Amino acid sequence: MAQAIYPLAQILQVKIRRVENAEQVVKEKKIALENEEKKLRERELEREKVRNHYRAKLFQMREEMDLGTTSTKIQQMRAYLKLVQEKLVVEDKKVKDQELQVEAAKKNLELAKQDLFRKRQEVDKLETHRIDWKKEVRKEMEIIEGREMDELGNVIFITNLRKSKNF
């Protein structure tokens, strides 16, 4: 029996390559998300340092005011607190911006996963088609072989019949 070649074999190979590429993209997107989350944690730590420093300086200023210090020193402390507070606002903005980056990375990862899912479905459909096609070809080959065997049997029968009539 001759081996039939699947007519969509090249398309199947292309789709399998696309799945492999999509898997690589998903890995890259996961790494990018992890990096963005790491940056977010770093930004949050920086913000917490500034926030703790602000609280410490505020507490220090209150203690100084309770002890009764000069107004110039209090004004210097207020000015410094204002600077620290501005830095805290900047750090909050950095954290919020990084949170947006993390969300964007999550969306990119989700889109890459959806793309991979679609491409895997396409490969699965082609694989199912190939299996069905093989079954169909096998049936057709069996029918053809059956016909050939019937024909061969008829030829043998007729030749034997003619031989027996000649003797």
mmCIF file with all atom_site columns, C-alpha atoms in Angstrom:
data_model
loop_
_atom_site.group_PDB
_atom_site.id
_atom_site.type_symbol
_atom_site.label_atom_id
_atom_site.label_alt_id
_atom_site.label_comp_id
_atom_site.label_asym_id
_atom_site.label_entity_id
_atom_site.label_seq_id
_atom_site.pdbx_PDB_ins_code
_atom_site.Cartn_x
_atom_site.Cartn_y
_atom_site.Cartn_z
_atom_site.occupancy
_atom_site.B_iso_or_equiv
_atom_site.pdbx_formal_charge
_atom_site.auth_seq_id
_atom_site.auth_comp_id
_atom_site.auth_asym_id
_atom_site.auth_atom_id
_atom_site.pdbx_PDB_model_num
ATOM 1   C CA . MET A 1 1   ? 0.000   0.000   0.000   1.00 0.00 ? 1   MET A CA 1
ATOM 2   C CA . ALA A 1 2   ? 1.438   3.385   -1.023  1.00 0.00 ? 2   ALA A CA 1
ATOM 3   C CA . GLN A 1 3   ? 1.843   5.993   1.703   1.00 0.00 ? 3   GLN A CA 1
ATOM 4   C CA . ALA A 1 4   ? -0.254  9.100   1.028   1.00 0.00 ? 4   ALA A CA 1
ATOM 5   C CA . ILE A 1 5   ? 1.187   12.520  1.831   1.00 0.00 ? 5   ILE A CA 1
ATOM 6   C CA . TYR A 1 6   ? -0.998  14.854  3.867   1.00 0.00 ? 6   TYR A CA 1
ATOM 7   C CA . PRO A 1 7   ? -1.807  17.801  1.582   1.00 0.00 ? 7   PRO A CA 1
ATOM 8   C CA . LEU A 1 8   ? -1.813  20.350  4.414   1.00 0.00 ? 8   LEU A CA 1
ATOM 9   C CA . ALA A 1 9   ? 1.499   19.193  5.951   1.00 0.00 ? 9   ALA A CA 1
ATOM 10  C CA . GLN A 1 10  ? 3.309   22.442  5.151   1.00 0.00 ? 10  GLN A CA 1
ATOM 11  C CA . ILE A 1 11  ? 0.494   24.526  6.604   1.00 0.00 ? 11  ILE A CA 1
ATOM 12  C CA . LEU A 1 12  ? 0.574   22.372  9.736   1.00 0.00 ? 12  LEU A CA 1
ATOM 13  C CA . GLN A 1 13  ? 4.322   22.920  10.084  1.00 0.00 ? 13  GLN A CA 1
ATOM 14  C CA . VAL A 1 14  ? 3.888   26.685  9.702   1.00 0.00 ? 14  VAL A CA 1
ATOM 15  C CA . LYS A 1 15  ? 1.164   26.719  12.342  1.00 0.00 ? 15  LYS A CA 1
ATOM 16  C CA . ILE A 1 16  ? 3.304   24.636  14.715  1.00 0.00 ? 16  ILE A CA 1
ATOM 17  C CA . ARG A 1 17  ? 6.144   27.136  14.238  1.00 0.00 ? 17  ARG A CA 1
ATOM 18  C CA . ARG A 1 18  ? 3.730   29.970  15.003  1.00 0.00 ? 18  ARG A CA 1
ATOM 19  C CA . VAL A 1 19  ? 2.691   28.202  18.225  1.00 0.00 ? 19  VAL A CA 1
ATOM 20  C CA . GLU A 1 20  ? 6.343   27.867  19.223  1.00 0.00 ? 20  GLU A CA 1
ATOM 21  C CA . ASN A 1 21  ? 6.900   31.564  18.512  1.00 0.00 ? 21  ASN A CA 1
ATOM 22  C CA . ALA A 1 22  ? 3.789   32.478  20.503  1.00 0.00 ? 22  ALA A CA 1
ATOM 23  C CA . GLU A 1 23  ? 5.041   30.369  23.423  1.00 0.00 ? 23  GLU A CA 1
ATOM 24  C CA . GLN A 1 24  ? 8.310   32.293  23.311  1.00 0.00 ? 24  GLN A CA 1
ATOM 25  C CA . VAL A 1 25  ? 6.407   35.598  23.283  1.00 0.00 ? 25  VAL A CA 1
ATOM 26  C CA . VAL A 1 26  ? 4.407   34.479  26.341  1.00 0.00 ? 26  VAL A CA 1
ATOM 27  C CA . LYS A 1 27  ? 7.657   33.642  28.163  1.00 0.00 ? 27  LYS A CA 1
ATOM 28  C CA . GLU A 1 28  ? 9.066   37.059  27.278  1.00 0.00 ? 28  GLU A CA 1
ATOM 29  C CA . LYS A 1 29  ? 5.887   38.795  28.459  1.00 0.00 ? 29  LYS A CA 1
ATOM 30  C CA . LYS A 1 30  ? 6.014   36.880  31.760  1.00 0.00 ? 30  LYS A CA 1
ATOM 31  C CA . ILE A 1 31  ? 9.601   37.980  32.281  1.00 0.00 ? 31  ILE A CA 1
ATOM 32  C CA . ALA A 1 32  ? 8.654   41.566  31.436  1.00 0.00 ? 32  ALA A CA 1
ATOM 33  C CA . LEU A 1 33  ? 5.786   41.416  33.946  1.00 0.00 ? 33  LEU A CA 1
ATOM 34  C CA . GLU A 1 34  ? 8.079   40.043  36.638  1.00 0.00 ? 34  GLU A CA 1
ATOM 35  C CA . ASN A 1 35  ? 10.563  42.847  35.960  1.00 0.00 ? 35  ASN A CA 1
ATOM 36  C CA . GLU A 1 36  ? 7.831   45.485  36.172  1.00 0.00 ? 36  GLU A CA 1
ATOM 37  C CA . GLU A 1 37  ? 6.553   43.983  39.430  1.00 0.00 ? 37  GLU A CA 1
ATOM 38  C CA . LYS A 1 38  ? 10.098  44.004  40.815  1.00 0.00 ? 38  LYS A CA 1
ATOM 39  C CA . LYS A 1 39  ? 10.447  47.685  39.874  1.00 0.00 ? 39  LYS A CA 1
ATOM 40  C CA . LEU A 1 40  ? 7.099   48.352  41.581  1.00 0.00 ? 40  LEU A CA 1
ATOM 41  C CA . ARG A 1 41  ? 8.302   46.727  44.811  1.00 0.00 ? 41  ARG A CA 1
ATOM 42  C CA . GLU A 1 42  ? 11.480  48.830  44.653  1.00 0.00 ? 42  GLU A CA 1
ATOM 43  C CA . ARG A 1 43  ? 9.461   52.009  44.111  1.00 0.00 ? 43  ARG A CA 1
ATOM 44  C CA . GLU A 1 44  ? 7.185   51.112  47.029  1.00 0.00 ? 44  GLU A CA 1
ATOM 45  C CA . LEU A 1 45  ? 10.227  50.553  49.265  1.00 0.00 ? 45  LEU A CA 1
ATOM 46  C CA . GLU A 1 46  ? 11.656  53.936  48.248  1.00 0.00 ? 46  GLU A CA 1
ATOM 47  C CA . ARG A 1 47  ? 8.303   55.569  48.981  1.00 0.00 ? 47  ARG A CA 1
ATOM 48  C CA . GLU A 1 48  ? 8.146   53.884  52.387  1.00 0.00 ? 48  GLU A CA 1
ATOM 49  C CA . LYS A 1 49  ? 11.643  55.163  53.233  1.00 0.00 ? 49  LYS A CA 1
ATOM 50  C CA . VAL A 1 50  ? 10.608  58.702  52.370  1.00 0.00 ? 50  VAL A CA 1
ATOM 51  C CA . ARG A 1 51  ? 7.317   58.311  54.257  1.00 0.00 ? 51  ARG A CA 1
ATOM 52  C CA . ASN A 1 52  ? 9.128   57.001  57.360  1.00 0.00 ? 52  ASN A CA 1
ATOM 53  C CA . HIS A 1 53  ? 11.653  59.821  57.114  1.00 0.00 ? 53  HIS A CA 1
ATOM 54  C CA . TYR A 1 54  ? 8.785   62.336  56.872  1.00 0.00 ? 54  TYR A CA 1
ATOM 55  C CA . ARG A 1 55  ? 7.080   60.870  59.930  1.00 0.00 ? 55  ARG A CA 1
ATOM 56  C CA . ALA A 1 56  ? 10.338  60.876  61.880  1.00 0.00 ? 56  ALA A CA 1
ATOM 57  C CA . LYS A 1 57  ? 11.020  64.524  61.026  1.00 0.00 ? 57  LYS A CA 1
ATOM 58  C CA . LEU A 1 58  ? 7.428   65.465  61.865  1.00 0.00 ? 58  LEU A CA 1
ATOM 59  C CA . PHE A 1 59  ? 7.755   63.740  65.225  1.00 0.00 ? 59  PHE A CA 1
ATOM 60  C CA . GLN A 1 60  ? 11.111  65.473  65.776  1.00 0.00 ? 60  GLN A CA 1
ATOM 61  C CA . MET A 1 61  ? 9.553   68.855  64.983  1.00 0.00 ? 61  MET A CA 1
ATOM 62  C CA . ARG A 1 62  ? 6.711   68.249  67.433  1.00 0.00 ? 62  ARG A CA 1
ATOM 63  C CA . GLU A 1 63  ? 9.188   67.337  70.143  1.00 0.00 ? 63  GLU A CA 1
ATOM 64  C CA . GLU A 1 64  ? 11.183  70.468  69.428  1.00 0.00 ? 64  GLU A CA 1
ATOM 65  C CA . MET A 1 65  ? 8.012   72.560  69.612  1.00 0.00 ? 65  MET A CA 1
ATOM 66  C CA . ASP A 1 66  ? 7.058   70.922  72.910  1.00 0.00 ? 66  ASP A CA 1
ATOM 67  C CA . LEU A 1 67  ? 10.487  71.704  74.332  1.00 0.00 ? 67  LEU A CA 1
ATOM 68  C CA . GLY A 1 68  ? 10.169  75.307  73.211  1.00 0.00 ? 68  GLY A CA 1
ATOM 69  C CA . THR A 1 69  ? 12.691  76.123  70.543  1.00 0.00 ? 69  THR A CA 1
ATOM 70  C CA . THR A 1 70  ? 13.344  79.200  68.449  1.00 0.00 ? 70  THR A CA 1
ATOM 71  C CA . SER A 1 71  ? 11.018  80.167  65.671  1.00 0.00 ? 71  SER A CA 1
ATOM 72  C CA . THR A 1 72  ? 13.816  80.134  63.085  1.00 0.00 ? 72  THR A CA 1
ATOM 73  C CA . LYS A 1 73  ? 14.599  76.531  63.878  1.00 0.00 ? 73  LYS A CA 1
ATOM 74  C CA . ILE A 1 74  ? 10.882  75.662  63.595  1.00 0.00 ? 74  ILE A CA 1
ATOM 75  C CA . GLN A 1 75  ? 10.699  77.474  60.241  1.00 0.00 ? 75  GLN A CA 1
ATOM 76  C CA . GLN A 1 76  ? 13.757  75.568  59.025  1.00 0.00 ? 76  GLN A CA 1
ATOM 77  C CA . MET A 1 77  ? 12.150  72.317  60.118  1.00 0.00 ? 77  MET A CA 1
ATOM 78  C CA . ARG A 1 78  ? 8.884   73.257  58.365  1.00 0.00 ? 78  ARG A CA 1
ATOM 79  C CA . ALA A 1 79  ? 10.757  74.097  55.184  1.00 0.00 ? 79  ALA A CA 1
ATOM 80  C CA . TYR A 1 80  ? 12.592  70.784  55.373  1.00 0.00 ? 80  TYR A CA 1
ATOM 81  C CA . LEU A 1 81  ? 9.307   68.959  56.028  1.00 0.00 ? 81  LEU A CA 1
ATOM 82  C CA . LYS A 1 82  ? 7.845   70.653  52.989  1.00 0.00 ? 82  LYS A CA 1
ATOM 83  C CA . LEU A 1 83  ? 10.762  69.374  50.874  1.00 0.00 ? 83  LEU A CA 1
ATOM 84  C CA . VAL A 1 84  ? 10.335  65.864  52.253  1.00 0.00 ? 84  VAL A CA 1
ATOM 85  C CA . GLN A 1 85  ? 6.607   66.057  51.600  1.00 0.00 ? 85  GLN A CA 1
ATOM 86  C CA . GLU A 1 86  ? 7.265   67.091  47.991  1.00 0.00 ? 86  GLU A CA 1
ATOM 87  C CA . LYS A 1 87  ? 9.652   64.182  47.637  1.00 0.00 ? 87  LYS A CA 1
ATOM 88  C CA . LEU A 1 88  ? 6.935   61.896  49.045  1.00 0.00 ? 88  LEU A CA 1
ATOM 89  C CA . VAL A 1 89  ? 4.515   63.188  46.398  1.00 0.00 ? 89  VAL A CA 1
ATOM 90  C CA . VAL A 1 90  ? 7.126   62.470  43.719  1.00 0.00 ? 90  VAL A CA 1
ATOM 91  C CA . GLU A 1 91  ? 7.636   58.946  45.086  1.00 0.00 ? 91  GLU A CA 1
ATOM 92  C CA . ASP A 1 92  ? 3.854   58.376  45.150  1.00 0.00 ? 92  ASP A CA 1
ATOM 93  C CA . LYS A 1 93  ? 3.704   59.417  41.508  1.00 0.00 ? 93  LYS A CA 1
ATOM 94  C CA . LYS A 1 94  ? 6.535   57.026  40.657  1.00 0.00 ? 94  LYS A CA 1
ATOM 95  C CA . VAL A 1 95  ? 4.645   54.193  42.375  1.00 0.00 ? 95  VAL A CA 1
ATOM 96  C CA . LYS A 1 96  ? 1.424   55.020  40.519  1.00 0.00 ? 96  LYS A CA 1
ATOM 97  C CA . ASP A 1 97  ? 3.261   55.240  37.200  1.00 0.00 ? 97  ASP A CA 1
ATOM 98  C CA . GLN A 1 98  ? 4.909   51.891  37.894  1.00 0.00 ? 98  GLN A CA 1
ATOM 99  C CA . GLU A 1 99  ? 1.527   50.381  38.796  1.00 0.00 ? 99  GLU A CA 1
ATOM 100 C CA . LEU A 1 100 ? 0.331   51.482  35.347  1.00 0.00 ? 100 LEU A CA 1
ATOM 101 C CA . GLN A 1 101 ? 3.379   49.796  33.820  1.00 0.00 ? 101 GLN A CA 1
ATOM 102 C CA . VAL A 1 102 ? 2.548   46.588  35.706  1.00 0.00 ? 102 VAL A CA 1
ATOM 103 C CA . GLU A 1 103 ? -1.049  46.712  34.473  1.00 0.00 ? 103 GLU A CA 1
ATOM 104 C CA . ALA A 1 104 ? 0.145   47.243  30.895  1.00 0.00 ? 104 ALA A CA 1
ATOM 105 C CA . ALA A 1 105 ? 2.507   44.279  31.239  1.00 0.00 ? 105 ALA A CA 1
ATOM 106 C CA . LYS A 1 106 ? -0.364  42.146  32.596  1.00 0.00 ? 106 LYS A CA 1
ATOM 107 C CA . LYS A 1 107 ? -2.542  43.117  29.634  1.00 0.00 ? 107 LYS A CA 1
ATOM 108 C CA . ASN A 1 108 ? 0.271   42.318  27.204  1.00 0.00 ? 108 ASN A CA 1
ATOM 109 C CA . LEU A 1 109 ? 0.754   38.931  28.850  1.00 0.00 ? 109 LEU A CA 1
ATOM 110 C CA . GLU A 1 110 ? -2.966  38.194  28.685  1.00 0.00 ? 110 GLU A CA 1
ATOM 111 C CA . LEU A 1 111 ? -3.089  39.150  24.999  1.00 0.00 ? 111 LEU A CA 1
ATOM 112 C CA . ALA A 1 112 ? -0.084  36.925  24.294  1.00 0.00 ? 112 ALA A CA 1
ATOM 113 C CA . LYS A 1 113 ? -1.770  34.031  26.131  1.00 0.00 ? 113 LYS A CA 1
ATOM 114 C CA . GLN A 1 114 ? -4.958  34.513  24.119  1.00 0.00 ? 114 GLN A CA 1
ATOM 115 C CA . ASP A 1 115 ? -2.948  34.559  20.900  1.00 0.00 ? 115 ASP A CA 1
ATOM 116 C CA . LEU A 1 116 ? -1.161  31.371  21.939  1.00 0.00 ? 116 LEU A CA 1
ATOM 117 C CA . PHE A 1 117 ? -4.497  29.736  22.765  1.00 0.00 ? 117 PHE A CA 1
ATOM 118 C CA . ARG A 1 118 ? -5.904  30.626  19.320  1.00 0.00 ? 118 ARG A CA 1
ATOM 119 C CA . LYS A 1 119 ? -2.826  29.322  17.563  1.00 0.00 ? 119 LYS A CA 1
ATOM 120 C CA . ARG A 1 120 ? -2.915  26.077  19.544  1.00 0.00 ? 120 ARG A CA 1
ATOM 121 C CA . GLN A 1 121 ? -6.556  25.655  18.580  1.00 0.00 ? 121 GLN A CA 1
ATOM 122 C CA . GLU A 1 122 ? -5.629  26.058  14.918  1.00 0.00 ? 122 GLU A CA 1
ATOM 123 C CA . VAL A 1 123 ? -2.956  23.363  15.249  1.00 0.00 ? 123 VAL A CA 1
ATOM 124 C CA . ASP A 1 124 ? -5.384  21.083  17.094  1.00 0.00 ? 124 ASP A CA 1
ATOM 125 C CA . LYS A 1 125 ? -7.954  21.531  14.324  1.00 0.00 ? 125 LYS A CA 1
ATOM 126 C CA . LEU A 1 126 ? -5.386  20.660  11.682  1.00 0.00 ? 126 LEU A CA 1
ATOM 127 C CA . GLU A 1 127 ? -4.201  17.647  13.691  1.00 0.00 ? 127 GLU A CA 1
ATOM 128 C CA . THR A 1 128 ? -7.783  16.426  13.988  1.00 0.00 ? 128 THR A CA 1
ATOM 129 C CA . HIS A 1 129 ? -8.254  16.996  10.262  1.00 0.00 ? 129 HIS A CA 1
ATOM 130 C CA . ARG A 1 130 ? -5.059  15.063  9.525   1.00 0.00 ? 130 ARG A CA 1
ATOM 131 C CA . ILE A 1 131 ? -6.243  12.097  11.627  1.00 0.00 ? 131 ILE A CA 1
ATOM 132 C CA . ASP A 1 132 ? -9.625  12.118  9.899   1.00 0.00 ? 132 ASP A CA 1
ATOM 133 C CA . TRP A 1 133 ? -7.914  12.462  6.527   1.00 0.00 ? 133 TRP A CA 1
ATOM 134 C CA . LYS A 1 134 ? -5.693  9.451   7.270   1.00 0.00 ? 134 LYS A CA 1
ATOM 135 C CA . LYS A 1 135 ? -8.753  7.368   8.183   1.00 0.00 ? 135 LYS A CA 1
ATOM 136 C CA . GLU A 1 136 ? -10.463 8.443   4.980   1.00 0.00 ? 136 GLU A CA 1
ATOM 137 C CA . VAL A 1 137 ? -7.415  7.643   2.844   1.00 0.00 ? 137 VAL A CA 1
ATOM 138 C CA . ARG A 1 138 ? -7.071  4.263   4.556   1.00 0.00 ? 138 ARG A CA 1
ATOM 139 C CA . LYS A 1 139 ? -10.717 3.480   3.761   1.00 0.00 ? 139 LYS A CA 1
ATOM 140 C CA . GLU A 1 140 ? -10.267 4.536   0.148   1.00 0.00 ? 140 GLU A CA 1
ATOM 141 C CA . MET A 1 141 ? -7.112  2.421   -0.167  1.00 0.00 ? 141 MET A CA 1
ATOM 142 C CA . GLU A 1 142 ? -8.922  -0.586  1.308   1.00 0.00 ? 142 GLU A CA 1
ATOM 143 C CA . ILE A 1 143 ? -11.776 -0.112  -1.176  1.00 0.00 ? 143 ILE A CA 1
ATOM 144 C CA . ILE A 1 144 ? -9.307  0.157   -4.060  1.00 0.00 ? 144 ILE A CA 1
ATOM 145 C CA . GLU A 1 145 ? -7.405  -2.909  -2.849  1.00 0.00 ? 145 GLU A CA 1
ATOM 146 C CA . GLY A 1 146 ? -10.700 -4.774  -2.470  1.00 0.00 ? 146 GLY A CA 1
ATOM 147 C CA . ARG A 1 147 ? -11.654 -3.926  -6.033  1.00 0.00 ? 147 ARG A CA 1
ATOM 148 C CA . GLU A 1 148 ? -8.233  -4.978  -7.280  1.00 0.00 ? 148 GLU A CA 1
ATOM 149 C CA . MET A 1 149 ? -8.502  -8.259  -5.366  1.00 0.00 ? 149 MET A CA 1
ATOM 150 C CA . ASP A 1 150 ? -11.988 -8.863  -6.772  1.00 0.00 ? 150 ASP A CA 1
ATOM 151 C CA . GLU A 1 151 ? -10.724 -8.108  -10.251 1.00 0.00 ? 151 GLU A CA 1
ATOM 152 C CA . LEU A 1 152 ? -7.705  -10.348 -9.743  1.00 0.00 ? 152 LEU A CA 1
ATOM 153 C CA . GLY A 1 153 ? -9.964  -13.081 -8.379  1.00 0.00 ? 153 GLY A CA 1
ATOM 154 C CA . ASN A 1 154 ? -12.249 -12.771 -11.407 1.00 0.00 ? 154 ASN A CA 1
ATOM 155 C CA . VAL A 1 155 ? -9.294  -12.962 -13.782 1.00 0.00 ? 155 VAL A CA 1
ATOM 156 C CA . ILE A 1 156 ? -7.974  -16.069 -12.000 1.00 0.00 ? 156 ILE A CA 1
ATOM 157 C CA . PHE A 1 157 ? -11.417 -17.632 -11.989 1.00 0.00 ? 157 PHE A CA 1
ATOM 158 C CA . ILE A 1 158 ? -11.953 -16.950 -15.682 1.00 0.00 ? 158 ILE A CA 1
ATOM 159 C CA . THR A 1 159 ? -8.482  -18.274 -16.557 1.00 0.00 ? 159 THR A CA 1
ATOM 160 C CA . ASN A 1 160 ? -9.091  -21.396 -14.504 1.00 0.00 ? 160 ASN A CA 1
ATOM 161 C CA . LEU A 1 161 ? -12.499 -21.802 -16.113 1.00 0.00 ? 161 LEU A CA 1
ATOM 162 C CA . ARG A 1 162 ? -11.023 -21.510 -19.602 1.00 0.00 ? 162 ARG A CA 1
ATOM 163 C CA . LYS A 1 163 ? -8.224  -23.929 -18.702 1.00 0.00 ? 163 LYS A CA 1
ATOM 164 C CA . SER A 1 164 ? -10.721 -26.449 -17.374 1.00 0.00 ? 164 SER A CA 1
ATOM 165 C CA . LYS A 1 165 ? -12.868 -26.166 -20.551 1.00 0.00 ? 165 LYS A CA 1
ATOM 166 C CA . ASN A 1 166 ? -9.839  -26.664 -22.781 1.00 0.00 ? 166 ASN A CA 1
ATOM 167 C CA . PHE A 1 167 ? -8.859  -29.913 -21.122 1.00 0.00 ? 167 PHE A CA 1
#
